[in-house]
Amino acid sequence: MTEAAGGEAAWESAWKVLAPVTDLVTPMAVRVAATLRLTDLIGGDRVPVQELARRSGTNADALDRMLRHLTHQGVYTEPEPGVFAVNEPAALLASGHPSGMRARLDLDGFGGRMDLACTGLLHTVRTGEPAWETVFGLSIWSHLASDEHLGATFDAMMADGSDYLADAAAGFDWSGVRHVADVGGGTGVLLAELLRAHPGLRGTLVDLPDTAGRGRRFLADRGLDDRCSFAGQSFFDPLPAGADVYVLRRVIHDWDDGSAVRILRRCAEAAGPRGRIVVIEFHGGTDAAPAMRAEMDLRMLVINGGRERTLEQYRALADAASLEVTGTHMTPLGHLVLTCTPAAA
């Protein structure tokens, strides 16, 4: 065997091993298909690529090449040359599919942008700093505030499914609570769930001004705004005082330790000696796949410097914020719930 032939054989052998974890073409092609809504545009038909290009506003030659690659990867089929159809994997990209995968992969929405932020992973690994601003030119929160569509898709992703939302809401005993402040509460999906379930409860929604404005409309559409007040502000600033409970649902994991402690301290200041702080994070439980948790931990670092934490790490944050953890438990769907009180109490 010649040296050149030996090198070619070594390359082929290495590619077979590494291709599944190094191929960027296929993941991007799937995301482009999702962004263009190709599954919706094909439907149950067999569609010639020229017609599909017309429907999707794309270049027919480029679209043909991309779809041919995807068919070799098992996504879509080509029943005859230049004609494409939806198969079982491609059907997962339908807009109406309950998995929500199309939206999560849409490069024009938050899900796809979150993936694109990972192109800055080298910066993050070299510096320990998030990559979002390096990739997009703005911090994630400034980016969301400046792009209405991106902000709306972020809100939709944070809303979760109704079952997970109900699971989080039921993770704390709300009996006896008269007033809850949902800190970093987005458009108020958790607050709406709580207000519907507890007619005597009042709420305060705290989030950045644009988000709080969308929250006001969301709660008004559900006839709940008369039981709410709205604080359009950063949760790094002093929070509205006087609520019985300050709840932080899937907020702390967005932030590094120092920022997380600052948020918890603001909650403690507002809660006073009689209030409680409830931290709700999706933990996945003890049976959660380690690979899934490791991926999410890396994603949080790349996006905003956040991290997924263990129970002991959350306890350490509470201690640093002068909070006493008075209760912890796991919900049926894997939310970790910590109840805290100011240590002086």
Short mmCIF file of C-alpha atoms in Angstrom, two decimals, residues 251-265 279 281 307-325 338 340:
data_model
loop_
_atom_site.label_atom_id
_atom_site.label_comp_id
_atom_site.label_asym_id
_atom_site.label_seq_id
_atom_site.Cartn_x
_atom_site.Cartn_y
_atom_site.Cartn_z
CA VAL A 251 -34.24 31.86 36.56
CA ILE A 252 -31.21 31.02 38.66
CA HIS A 253 -29.75 28.53 36.15
CA ASP A 254 -29.45 31.39 33.63
CA TRP A 255 -26.77 33.08 35.72
CA ASP A 256 -23.28 32.62 37.13
CA ASP A 257 -22.89 32.18 40.87
CA GLY A 258 -22.24 35.84 41.66
CA SER A 259 -25.28 37.06 39.72
CA ALA A 260 -27.46 34.29 41.16
CA VAL A 261 -26.55 35.34 44.70
CA ARG A 262 -27.40 38.97 43.88
CA ILE A 263 -30.86 37.93 42.62
CA LEU A 264 -31.52 35.86 45.72
CA ARG A 265 -30.43 38.73 47.96
CA VAL A 279 -36.65 28.47 43.73
CA GLU A 281 -35.52 24.61 38.55
CA ARG A 307 -25.04 26.61 34.81
CA GLU A 308 -27.11 23.62 35.85
CA ARG A 309 -26.58 22.92 39.53
CA THR A 310 -26.91 20.12 42.04
CA LEU A 311 -29.00 20.46 45.16
CA GLU A 312 -25.86 21.12 47.20
CA GLN A 313 -24.79 23.87 44.81
CA TYR A 314 -28.20 25.54 45.19
CA ARG A 315 -27.85 25.25 48.95
CA ALA A 316 -24.47 26.99 48.70
CA LEU A 317 -26.00 29.85 46.72
CA ALA A 318 -28.75 30.25 49.32
CA ASP A 319 -26.19 30.30 52.12
CA ALA A 320 -24.15 32.98 50.29
CA ALA A 321 -27.34 35.06 49.97
CA SER A 322 -28.03 34.73 53.73
CA LEU A 323 -30.98 32.43 53.12
CA GLU A 324 -31.88 29.32 55.07
CA VAL A 325 -33.18 26.38 53.03
CA LEU A 338 -36.26 24.80 47.30
CA CYS A 340 -35.94 29.47 51.65
#
